[in-house]
Amino acid sequence: MTDTSPDTSNSAGPWAIPVRRPLPGDDKPRGTTSFPRKVWHLLVALKDGLALVFLLIFFALLFGLLAGRPNAGLPVAQGALQIDLDGIVTEQPSEIDPLAALSGGNNLKEIRVRDVVHALETAADDKRVTSVVLDLDRFLGGGQVSLAEIGGAIDKVRAKKKPVLAFATAYTTDSYQVAAHASEIWADGIGGVAIAGPGGSRLYYKGLMDRLGVTAHIYRVGTFKSAVEPYLRADQSPEAKEADLAYAGALWENWLSDVKKARPKAKIDPYIADTAGAIRAAGNDLSKASLDAGLIDKIGGRMAFDSRVAEISGAQDDSQPWTYNAIPLENWVAANPPQESGSRIAVVPIVGEIVDGEASNGSAGGETIAQHILDAAADSSVKAIVLRVDSPGGSVLASEQIRQATLAAKAKKLPVVVSMANVAASGGYWVATPADRIFAEPETITGSIGVFGILPSFEQTLAKVGVTTDGIQTTPLSGQPDILGGVSEDFNAMAQASVEDVYARFTGLVAKSRKQPLEKIQAIAEGRVWAGGTARQIGLVDQFGGLPDALAAAAKLAKIDGGYYAKYFEDEPSEFSKMLASWSSAEQPAAAAPRGWFGIAAMNRQLAERRILQDLSLLTQAGSIQASCLDCRAYLPAVPLAGKAAEAKGWLGTLALLLK
């Protein structure tokens, strides 16, 4: 019989550990490890480390999602509605770029205008709100129509005898337009009010392009179509300057009228005319000069301001009388959603640059917006459609795609009304042409009926480094447009003819929609930009009014008998995007946010960089004929750098990034 029991001949007994069989590498001297074994250990360590990192990121995201979501419950039974305008106000906040947010970039917060307006209007009649706090210390502005809407909502709160208190270290043109409507305006002792008004310089790239040997082939129609001037000239043309002065002057008059009505006792005109003199008279103290002119009511720091709010709305902690009972804006909006009763009127926002294809919030993708309109038209509960336009235009093809979708909605006997916000120019006006009625505000910038195409070529750039091109042609258009060897005259002629054809279509659409002779439209077109007041006089808009007026007009056209409400057809930000927005704003150090004049100047530099990228992206990315108003962008908040429309690629993108 064969013995199969384990060999324990060299063991110390039944409890001894069996002898390990030799492994490869055991013949090496003690203390050494084979190279494959070292690699394996390294890979295992990397795997374990990455697993731990991803686990931590997962729990951090989960915590942020749960903690960052606005709570429909209010933190206090009664208190001050706290509206922190830390960033810009806009019709439609842009989608948060995950990579930029996680890397600490793209921290410019965007606040939706209608949330602020709705919060103020509901707070006016709600006993839970005993006062309103406007924290404008880090406010970077918005369009003038948006600011006027917020000011009007503040007036409704004050009409109910509720205090509205504003605080900022330093007030600018935009922040003061909002603050002027408050019952108490506070400024820090090291700050004050300095009003600049509309205007300023912009960049012209002709000299740089000549130095680099870049040729900009411009195809345009319109004496005032100044969007392409930065690539053709080293300065502003007299025609463009004339148009800019006209509508900037109208906007300035509207700003003065709004502020003077809100602060009738303030010495606005002499203070603005000689701010430096007022400061000298106050012993070089800007805050005292602002107080002497009646532009502010109190000088004091944050703690003094908070103590004043606590006197009105109660202290959160009696041992700390500067902590007041606060109701954050996000909580209030979550706890007070808009009422939805009666007939449904669809509102389709067209916000930002109009671009081809699909686009996330903050840009108006032709495919995306057209689908929203078609979805509204297919909804049997929708009785009318309102297009809320806040766009400087963009791609003609995308604008036409949106117009065609609107015509499809009208074919279903749905009334269509356009409500223009801050800017509705070029392509932003193109999409408005099918409307049954167009509303605008006196501060709205519109018109710019003109088109252009732009194409760079680099034959001179290559020649500077000794590179040339050569080849064959079977037709006059073979290889055209040749951005390396040079664009031919045949292609230039074809491109110019295409632009002129689109311009004829544009003016024809406007003439037909406004029921005006073509000659009259041609006289007011030419790419010229108009302020809303003038636009109404020349027939480009029907009447003044905001979104509520447009909704009322749509209800009347639809013969709605009874109540109605606005149903927005737009892409809702994902929960992940909302979490990132909350997380990135929460993670931004308070010290890094702009405060005071030097902080504001630093942030304005960053905003200027964003506009440079917008300019350069127009040269590098315009893939179709454009109906765009570049000048109008100065009256809208600068889009985030991570936004699709602001990504400048190629050599110009690299050059722009080097400026940072």
XYZ file of C-alpha atoms in Angstrom:
660
model
C 0.000 0.000 0.000
C 1.356 3.377 -1.025
C 1.820 5.928 1.718
C 0.190 9.296 0.676
C 0.606 11.147 3.949
C 2.486 14.473 3.917
C 6.221 14.350 4.222
C 7.082 15.610 7.706
C 10.482 14.089 7.922
C 12.191 17.386 8.429
C 9.473 18.992 10.549
C 9.292 19.325 14.272
C 5.982 17.564 14.592
C 2.375 17.668 13.455
C 2.105 21.413 14.185
C 5.102 22.396 12.075
C 4.587 24.707 9.050
C 5.076 22.833 5.770
C 8.173 23.636 3.813
C 7.515 26.272 1.038
C 8.398 25.152 -2.431
C 11.135 27.246 -4.100
C 9.916 30.193 -6.231
C 11.694 31.794 -9.188
C 14.305 34.195 -7.957
C 14.869 32.366 -4.652
C 18.363 31.557 -5.769
C 19.178 35.293 -5.670
C 21.105 36.613 -2.667
C 19.027 37.465 0.404
C 17.741 41.050 0.444
C 17.277 41.328 -3.347
C 13.947 41.330 -5.298
C 13.441 40.600 -8.981
C 12.539 43.483 -11.309
C 9.156 41.947 -12.333
C 8.234 41.625 -8.655
C 9.064 45.319 -8.087
C 6.910 46.348 -11.061
C 4.062 44.197 -9.793
C 4.223 45.747 -6.320
C 4.255 49.221 -7.874
C 1.186 48.468 -10.004
C -0.676 47.080 -6.987
C 0.186 50.193 -4.986
C -0.987 52.452 -7.814
C -4.213 50.496 -8.114
C -4.895 50.766 -4.384
C -4.056 54.479 -4.405
C -6.317 55.257 -7.356
C -9.150 53.252 -5.819
C -8.802 55.273 -2.624
C -8.718 58.577 -4.536
C -11.823 57.741 -6.562
C -13.601 56.583 -3.422
C -12.829 59.886 -1.720
C -13.978 61.842 -4.793
C -17.217 59.843 -4.892
C -18.053 60.588 -1.262
C -17.055 64.247 -1.699
C -19.383 64.561 -4.697
C -22.163 62.796 -2.837
C -21.739 65.112 0.135
C -21.674 68.143 -2.139
C -24.806 66.989 -3.924
C -26.689 66.569 -0.679
C -25.303 69.675 1.021
C -25.415 71.958 -2.013
C -29.006 71.316 -3.008
C -31.255 74.241 -1.981
C -33.502 73.295 0.896
C -37.203 74.036 0.474
C -37.342 74.479 4.233
C -36.441 77.892 5.636
C -33.726 78.173 8.314
C -35.746 80.690 10.354
C -39.443 81.389 10.841
C -38.953 85.097 10.159
C -35.989 87.060 8.942
C -34.246 89.001 6.227
C -34.288 87.702 2.663
C -30.568 87.595 1.884
C -29.733 88.150 -1.788
C -26.006 87.696 -2.353
C -25.246 88.842 -5.895
C -21.753 87.347 -5.958
C -21.048 87.356 -9.683
C -23.225 88.328 -12.634
C -26.961 88.224 -13.285
C -28.091 86.631 -16.506
C -31.206 85.355 -18.246
C -29.849 81.812 -18.305
C -26.770 80.669 -16.359
C -24.250 78.655 -18.341
C -23.760 74.968 -17.722
C -20.896 74.362 -15.320
C -17.820 72.794 -16.894
C -16.937 69.855 -14.584
C -13.205 69.913 -15.283
C -12.958 73.669 -14.716
C -14.995 73.454 -11.517
C -13.016 70.531 -10.099
C -9.726 72.215 -10.956
C -10.738 75.434 -9.215
C -11.398 77.426 -12.373
C -14.593 78.949 -13.776
C -15.633 80.318 -10.391
C -17.590 83.220 -11.835
C -21.050 82.708 -10.364
C -24.115 83.366 -12.511
C -27.477 84.208 -10.925
C -30.692 83.842 -12.899
C -32.564 87.140 -13.126
C -36.022 85.645 -12.896
C -35.115 83.904 -9.614
C -34.132 87.235 -8.041
C -37.224 89.015 -9.372
C -39.572 86.215 -8.297
C -38.001 86.086 -4.829
C -38.455 89.823 -4.317
C -42.029 89.849 -5.598
C -43.102 86.956 -3.373
C -41.250 88.404 -0.385
C -43.159 91.675 -0.699
C -46.417 90.077 0.512
C -45.002 87.372 2.767
C -44.903 88.083 6.511
C -41.985 85.698 6.971
C -39.747 88.264 5.276
C -39.242 91.298 7.494
C -36.525 92.951 5.416
C -34.388 92.383 2.325
C -30.581 92.458 2.240
C -28.781 93.173 -1.045
C -25.165 92.089 -0.737
C -23.479 93.787 -3.708
C -19.925 93.573 -2.418
C -18.880 91.123 -5.133
C -21.428 92.031 -7.787
C -20.002 92.120 -11.319
C -23.079 93.421 -13.092
C -25.417 92.380 -15.859
C -27.427 93.771 -18.729
C -29.224 97.054 -18.124
C -32.662 95.548 -18.728
C -31.947 92.862 -16.122
C -30.817 95.466 -13.589
C -33.938 97.565 -14.211
C -36.143 94.500 -13.661
C -34.479 93.805 -10.325
C -34.855 97.467 -9.377
C -38.571 97.349 -10.201
C -38.996 94.260 -8.004
C -37.207 96.034 -5.135
C -39.667 98.917 -5.501
C -42.532 96.450 -4.953
C -40.964 95.362 -1.652
C -40.569 98.960 -0.511
C -44.165 99.701 -1.517
C -45.166 97.209 1.201
C -43.183 99.289 3.738
C -40.473 96.673 4.127
C -36.876 97.887 4.554
C -34.389 97.038 1.807
C -30.743 97.462 2.795
C -27.801 97.373 0.366
C -24.131 96.914 1.214
C -20.929 97.062 -0.815
C -17.385 98.176 -0.252
C -17.378 99.937 -3.629
C -20.299 100.634 -5.957
C -19.927 100.608 -9.731
C -22.353 101.697 -12.444
C -24.218 98.378 -12.408
C -24.242 97.736 -8.676
C -25.376 101.268 -7.925
C -28.327 100.984 -10.322
C -29.589 98.129 -8.140
C -28.629 99.734 -4.823
C -30.351 103.017 -5.717
C -33.720 101.301 -5.186
C -32.881 100.315 -1.581
C -34.186 102.236 1.414
C -30.721 102.240 3.015
C -27.439 102.197 1.080
C -24.313 101.340 3.046
C -20.704 101.614 1.910
C -17.511 100.628 3.665
C -15.316 103.462 4.882
C -12.569 102.462 2.440
C -14.961 102.355 -0.516
C -17.708 104.532 -1.963
C -19.430 105.225 -5.278
C -17.731 105.832 -8.630
C -19.926 105.867 -11.720
C -18.224 105.259 -15.059
C -21.166 104.961 -17.429
C -21.165 103.082 -20.750
C -18.169 103.303 -23.038
C -14.507 102.422 -23.050
C -11.924 100.979 -25.371
C -11.793 97.730 -27.281
C -8.960 95.854 -28.944
C -8.045 96.046 -32.635
C -5.851 93.274 -34.035
C -4.865 94.601 -37.473
C -1.330 95.546 -36.411
C -0.727 92.173 -34.782
C -2.098 90.318 -37.785
C 0.116 92.325 -40.144
C 3.153 91.543 -38.009
C 2.321 87.851 -38.048
C 1.475 87.896 -41.740
C -2.149 86.802 -41.264
C -4.588 87.921 -43.953
C -8.205 88.353 -42.867
C -10.591 87.866 -45.780
C -13.744 89.767 -44.853
C -17.040 89.459 -46.678
C -19.692 91.816 -45.364
C -22.676 94.019 -46.149
C -23.564 97.069 -44.068
C -21.863 100.404 -43.563
C -22.215 100.000 -39.798
C -21.333 96.291 -39.614
C -18.425 96.942 -37.289
C -18.102 93.397 -35.909
C -15.200 92.751 -38.273
C -13.411 96.078 -37.799
C -10.942 94.734 -35.194
C -9.482 92.533 -37.933
C -9.455 95.243 -40.644
C -8.449 98.419 -38.834
C -6.248 99.714 -36.050
C -9.016 102.021 -34.800
C -12.765 102.495 -34.848
C -14.356 103.784 -38.035
C -16.292 107.090 -37.896
C -19.496 105.231 -38.835
C -19.094 102.732 -36.009
C -18.261 105.484 -33.540
C -21.379 107.414 -34.572
C -23.617 104.393 -34.045
C -21.975 103.488 -30.711
C -22.362 106.998 -29.358
C -26.027 107.056 -30.354
C -27.144 103.923 -28.544
C -24.685 104.293 -25.638
C -26.057 107.789 -25.082
C -29.601 106.437 -25.009
C -28.632 103.750 -22.495
C -26.913 106.346 -20.323
C -30.001 108.563 -20.306
C -32.120 105.591 -19.256
C -29.660 104.783 -16.456
C -29.770 108.351 -15.166
C -33.551 108.409 -15.324
C -33.837 105.163 -13.357
C -31.367 106.207 -10.649
C -32.723 109.740 -10.260
C -36.246 108.412 -9.871
C -35.058 105.989 -7.194
C -32.851 108.586 -5.399
C -34.472 111.970 -6.122
C -32.494 113.814 -3.432
C -29.066 112.591 -4.537
C -26.797 115.069 -6.320
C -26.148 112.664 -9.163
C -25.221 115.042 -11.989
C -22.611 117.219 -10.226
C -21.069 114.175 -8.529
C -20.624 112.300 -11.822
C -19.437 115.414 -13.645
C -16.589 115.976 -11.158
C -16.062 112.917 -8.977
C -12.403 113.786 -8.431
C -13.356 117.268 -7.207
C -15.950 115.827 -4.826
C -13.323 113.493 -3.390
C -10.831 116.346 -2.859
C -13.526 118.396 -1.128
C -14.124 115.443 1.226
C -10.442 115.234 2.180
C -9.668 112.476 -0.319
C -12.325 110.268 1.298
C -14.470 108.674 -1.419
C -17.000 107.256 1.031
C -17.527 110.670 2.636
C -17.858 112.288 -0.790
C -20.520 109.723 -1.669
C -22.337 110.432 1.588
C -22.150 114.205 1.095
C -23.688 113.842 -2.370
C -26.525 111.731 -1.007
C -25.583 108.675 -3.000
C -25.273 106.551 0.143
C -26.956 106.753 3.544
C -24.470 105.151 5.922
C -20.742 104.547 6.154
C -19.830 101.354 7.970
C -18.209 97.969 7.704
C -19.808 94.581 7.365
C -20.300 94.058 11.099
C -22.020 97.411 11.570
C -24.276 96.698 8.588
C -25.206 93.241 9.870
C -25.975 94.702 13.291
C -28.359 97.151 11.633
C -30.151 94.292 9.846
C -30.356 92.399 13.162
C -32.102 95.406 14.728
C -34.827 95.076 12.095
C -35.116 91.316 11.573
C -33.763 89.935 14.857
C -30.410 88.534 15.911
C -29.633 84.896 15.328
C -27.553 84.821 18.509
C -28.107 87.351 21.305
C -24.465 87.036 22.318
C -23.498 88.077 18.770
C -25.820 90.952 17.864
C -24.250 91.308 14.397
C -25.650 87.909 13.281
C -29.135 88.391 11.874
C -31.875 85.925 11.000
C -31.198 85.277 7.319
C -33.243 83.502 4.646
C -30.862 82.727 1.740
C -32.126 83.405 -1.774
C -31.729 79.763 -2.851
C -33.855 78.514 0.067
C -36.550 81.085 -0.584
C -36.748 80.253 -4.308
C -36.940 76.516 -3.517
C -39.687 77.106 -0.946
C -41.712 79.391 -3.232
C -41.886 77.915 -6.738
C -43.892 79.846 -9.334
C -47.600 79.073 -9.334
C -48.834 76.919 -12.199
C -52.553 77.388 -12.643
C -54.610 78.213 -15.701
C -53.578 77.951 -19.326
C -49.991 77.228 -20.275
C -47.875 79.650 -22.305
C -44.516 78.308 -23.434
C -41.446 80.475 -22.881
C -38.381 79.507 -24.915
C -35.185 81.356 -23.893
C -32.757 82.198 -26.723
C -29.755 83.287 -24.687
C -26.145 83.844 -25.675
C -24.299 83.321 -28.929
C -26.387 81.585 -31.606
C -24.300 78.624 -32.756
C -24.767 75.702 -35.108
C -25.868 72.344 -33.736
C -26.613 71.597 -30.107
C -25.432 73.710 -27.178
C -25.843 73.735 -23.429
C -27.356 76.593 -21.442
C -25.685 79.951 -21.957
C -25.375 79.416 -25.723
C -28.234 79.187 -28.187
C -27.650 76.079 -30.291
C -29.795 76.162 -33.418
C -30.687 72.482 -33.074
C -31.381 72.798 -29.348
C -33.590 75.904 -29.511
C -35.484 74.676 -32.577
C -36.297 71.441 -30.752
C -37.559 73.360 -27.714
C -39.904 75.358 -29.966
C -41.130 72.211 -31.716
C -41.651 70.500 -28.343
C -43.758 73.457 -27.204
C -45.766 73.350 -30.435
C -46.379 69.614 -29.975
C -47.656 70.117 -26.411
C -51.451 70.261 -26.644
C -51.640 72.214 -23.377
C -49.571 75.108 -24.800
C -51.768 77.941 -26.048
C -49.055 80.380 -27.189
C -45.274 80.742 -27.382
C -43.061 83.564 -26.121
C -39.463 83.722 -27.302
C -37.311 85.416 -24.670
C -34.329 86.713 -26.657
C -31.101 87.875 -25.048
C -28.541 87.318 -27.792
C -26.063 89.308 -29.905
C -26.664 86.856 -32.758
C -24.290 84.446 -34.411
C -24.652 81.820 -37.116
C -27.103 82.652 -39.905
C -27.782 78.947 -40.477
C -28.648 78.400 -36.814
C -30.776 81.568 -36.729
C -32.696 80.370 -39.783
C -33.179 76.945 -38.200
C -34.787 78.623 -35.175
C -36.933 80.798 -37.459
C -38.156 77.763 -39.382
C -39.163 76.037 -36.139
C -41.099 79.159 -35.167
C -42.906 79.137 -38.514
C -43.816 75.487 -37.900
C -45.337 76.505 -34.553
C -47.292 79.302 -36.214
C -48.568 76.843 -38.817
C -50.329 75.116 -35.903
C -52.169 78.393 -35.213
C -50.103 79.168 -32.121
C -49.513 82.892 -31.472
C -45.820 83.791 -31.155
C -44.625 86.837 -29.225
C -41.013 87.965 -28.830
C -39.766 89.491 -25.582
C -36.379 91.170 -26.004
C -34.183 91.393 -22.917
C -30.814 93.170 -22.837
C -29.702 92.431 -26.404
C -31.573 91.086 -29.431
C -29.373 92.050 -32.349
C -28.324 90.565 -35.702
C -29.226 86.871 -35.472
C -31.133 87.775 -32.314
C -33.387 89.935 -34.501
C -33.472 87.367 -37.322
C -35.181 84.836 -35.022
C -37.720 87.502 -34.004
C -39.008 88.185 -37.533
C -41.879 85.613 -37.521
C -43.394 87.034 -34.319
C -46.933 88.366 -34.166
C -45.694 91.043 -31.773
C -42.282 92.202 -30.540
C -41.731 93.703 -27.076
C -38.564 95.486 -25.989
C -37.430 97.828 -23.243
C -35.961 101.308 -23.802
C -32.621 99.827 -22.655
C -32.737 96.917 -25.108
C -30.037 96.870 -27.803
C -31.420 95.620 -31.101
C -31.145 95.960 -34.872
C -27.685 95.304 -36.343
C -29.337 94.027 -39.520
C -26.239 93.035 -41.437
C -24.178 89.932 -42.127
C -20.552 89.007 -42.636
C -18.171 86.137 -43.191
C -14.552 85.991 -42.094
C -11.741 83.671 -43.095
C -8.023 83.936 -42.215
C -5.210 82.747 -44.475
C -1.537 82.260 -43.588
C 0.462 82.408 -46.817
C 2.411 85.457 -45.607
C 2.978 83.869 -42.205
C 4.516 80.803 -43.817
C 6.606 82.941 -46.167
C 8.211 84.602 -43.135
C 9.697 81.230 -42.171
C 10.536 80.152 -45.717
C 7.566 77.861 -46.347
C 5.754 78.066 -49.689
C 2.915 76.144 -51.353
C 2.340 74.793 -54.833
C -0.020 72.365 -56.546
C -2.473 71.808 -59.384
C -6.040 72.891 -60.141
C -8.707 71.264 -62.270
C -11.236 74.088 -61.718
C -10.941 77.708 -60.557
C -12.158 76.583 -57.106
C -9.885 73.555 -56.676
C -8.446 73.533 -53.168
C -10.317 76.704 -52.183
C -10.441 78.278 -49.732
C -6.695 77.651 -49.451
C -5.826 79.029 -46.014
C -2.158 78.094 -46.472
C -1.478 79.122 -50.038
C -3.877 82.053 -50.280
C -7.555 82.504 -51.100
C -8.296 83.048 -54.806
C -10.248 85.922 -56.301
C -12.837 83.464 -57.615
C -13.511 82.226 -54.107
C -13.606 85.795 -52.752
C -16.185 86.729 -55.377
C -18.318 83.686 -54.557
C -18.114 84.328 -50.799
C -19.030 88.013 -51.167
C -21.965 87.099 -53.407
C -23.200 84.628 -50.772
C -23.024 87.273 -48.049
C -24.886 89.783 -50.217
C -27.554 87.165 -50.936
C -28.032 86.463 -47.218
C -28.220 90.195 -46.503
C -30.942 90.557 -49.126
C -32.816 87.698 -47.473
C -32.395 89.323 -44.046
C -33.721 92.729 -45.097
C -36.507 91.030 -47.025
C -37.562 89.058 -43.955
C -37.592 92.210 -41.842
C -39.568 94.179 -44.448
C -42.165 91.415 -44.724
C -42.507 90.890 -40.966
C -42.678 94.610 -40.151
C -44.965 95.304 -43.140
C -42.637 98.057 -44.340
C -41.248 98.911 -47.784
C -37.887 97.288 -48.432
C -36.326 100.692 -49.079
C -37.231 101.849 -45.570
C -35.712 98.741 -43.981
C -32.546 99.112 -46.047
C -32.197 102.677 -44.759
C -32.276 101.557 -41.108
C -30.310 98.334 -41.652
C -26.682 98.473 -42.855
C -25.689 96.699 -39.649
C -26.578 99.674 -37.452
C -27.383 99.049 -33.786
C -30.293 100.826 -32.101
C -31.437 101.352 -28.517
C -34.947 100.134 -27.767
C -36.491 103.596 -27.693
C -35.255 104.446 -31.166
C -36.042 100.947 -32.436
C -39.666 101.484 -31.515
C -39.771 104.827 -33.296
C -38.426 103.326 -36.537
C -40.723 100.315 -36.355
C -38.345 97.484 -35.442
C -40.341 96.716 -32.266
C -44.032 97.118 -31.521
C -44.153 98.348 -27.941
C -42.296 98.675 -24.675
C -42.677 96.026 -22.033
C -41.017 93.157 -20.246
C -41.721 89.447 -20.156
C -44.984 89.832 -18.157
C -46.304 92.194 -20.851
C -45.316 89.737 -23.576
C -47.104 86.917 -21.736
C -50.239 89.061 -21.408
C -50.138 89.869 -25.131
C -49.689 86.179 -25.985
C -52.672 85.272 -23.771
C -54.781 87.883 -25.535
C -53.772 86.651 -29.000
C -54.569 83.088 -27.925
C -57.950 84.236 -26.613
C -57.249 82.725 -23.190
C -60.221 83.260 -20.916
C -58.895 83.187 -17.364
C -55.505 82.708 -15.778
C -52.288 81.578 -17.418
C -48.726 80.787 -16.435
C -45.297 80.524 -18.058
C -43.885 77.082 -18.752
C -40.200 77.276 -19.653
C -38.945 74.996 -22.413
C -35.209 74.818 -21.779
C -32.606 72.333 -20.655
C -32.635 72.112 -16.890
C -29.156 71.945 -15.335
C -28.365 68.461 -14.154
C -28.134 67.727 -10.439
C -24.419 67.194 -10.997
C -24.084 70.644 -12.579
C -26.046 72.249 -9.732
C -23.822 70.517 -7.225
C -20.698 71.700 -9.025
C -22.029 75.267 -9.091
C -22.696 75.159 -5.362
C -19.438 73.409 -4.637
C -17.238 75.705 -6.728
C -18.806 78.825 -5.215
C -18.496 77.392 -1.718
C -14.891 76.390 -2.297
C -13.921 79.827 -3.623
C -12.029 81.578 -0.826
C -13.734 84.770 0.282
C -10.431 86.602 0.130
C -10.037 85.655 -3.546
C -13.346 87.227 -4.611
C -13.231 90.840 -5.802
C -13.896 93.507 -3.157
C -13.137 97.197 -3.313
C -11.800 99.101 -6.289
C -8.628 97.118 -6.810
C -10.482 93.816 -6.548
C -13.036 95.020 -9.078
C -10.235 96.160 -11.397
C -8.616 92.715 -11.165
C -11.872 90.957 -12.016
C -12.529 93.371 -14.886
C -9.149 92.336 -16.292
C -10.287 88.720 -16.267
C -13.548 89.678 -17.951
C -11.553 91.584 -20.585
C -9.534 88.424 -21.228
C -12.739 86.530 -21.804
C -13.826 89.096 -24.375
C -10.465 88.815 -26.108
C -11.059 85.088 -26.445
C -14.521 85.817 -27.827
C -12.970 88.114 -30.438
C -10.353 85.561 -31.416
C -12.830 82.696 -31.498
C -14.833 84.657 -34.073
C -11.789 84.637 -36.361
C -10.875 80.998 -35.795
C -14.207 79.246 -35.373
C -16.827 81.062 -37.490
C -17.899 78.167 -39.705
C -20.718 79.930 -41.538
C -21.997 83.353 -42.516
C -22.568 85.358 -39.352
C -25.328 87.722 -38.289
C -23.558 88.825 -35.120
C -23.145 92.084 -33.235
C -19.700 92.026 -31.649
C -20.078 95.486 -30.113
C -23.275 94.380 -28.379
C -21.326 91.875 -26.299
C -19.943 94.743 -24.238
C -23.461 95.197 -22.826
C -23.782 91.571 -21.776
C -21.808 89.698 -19.109
C -18.714 88.004 -20.534
C -19.316 84.304 -21.082
C -17.247 81.845 -19.030
C -13.937 80.805 -20.566
C -15.017 77.200 -20.441
C -18.038 77.978 -22.606
C -18.071 76.389 -26.040
C -18.418 79.707 -27.845
C -15.431 81.160 -26.017
C -12.905 78.429 -26.789
C -10.315 79.912 -29.153
C -8.261 77.208 -30.784
C -5.247 77.101 -33.051
C -2.462 79.659 -33.077
C -4.772 82.525 -32.111
C -6.081 80.570 -29.140
C -2.538 79.891 -28.028
C -1.675 83.553 -28.428
C -4.685 84.584 -26.355
C -3.778 82.160 -23.603
C -0.270 83.601 -23.526
C -1.819 86.932 -22.593
C -3.043 85.472 -19.315
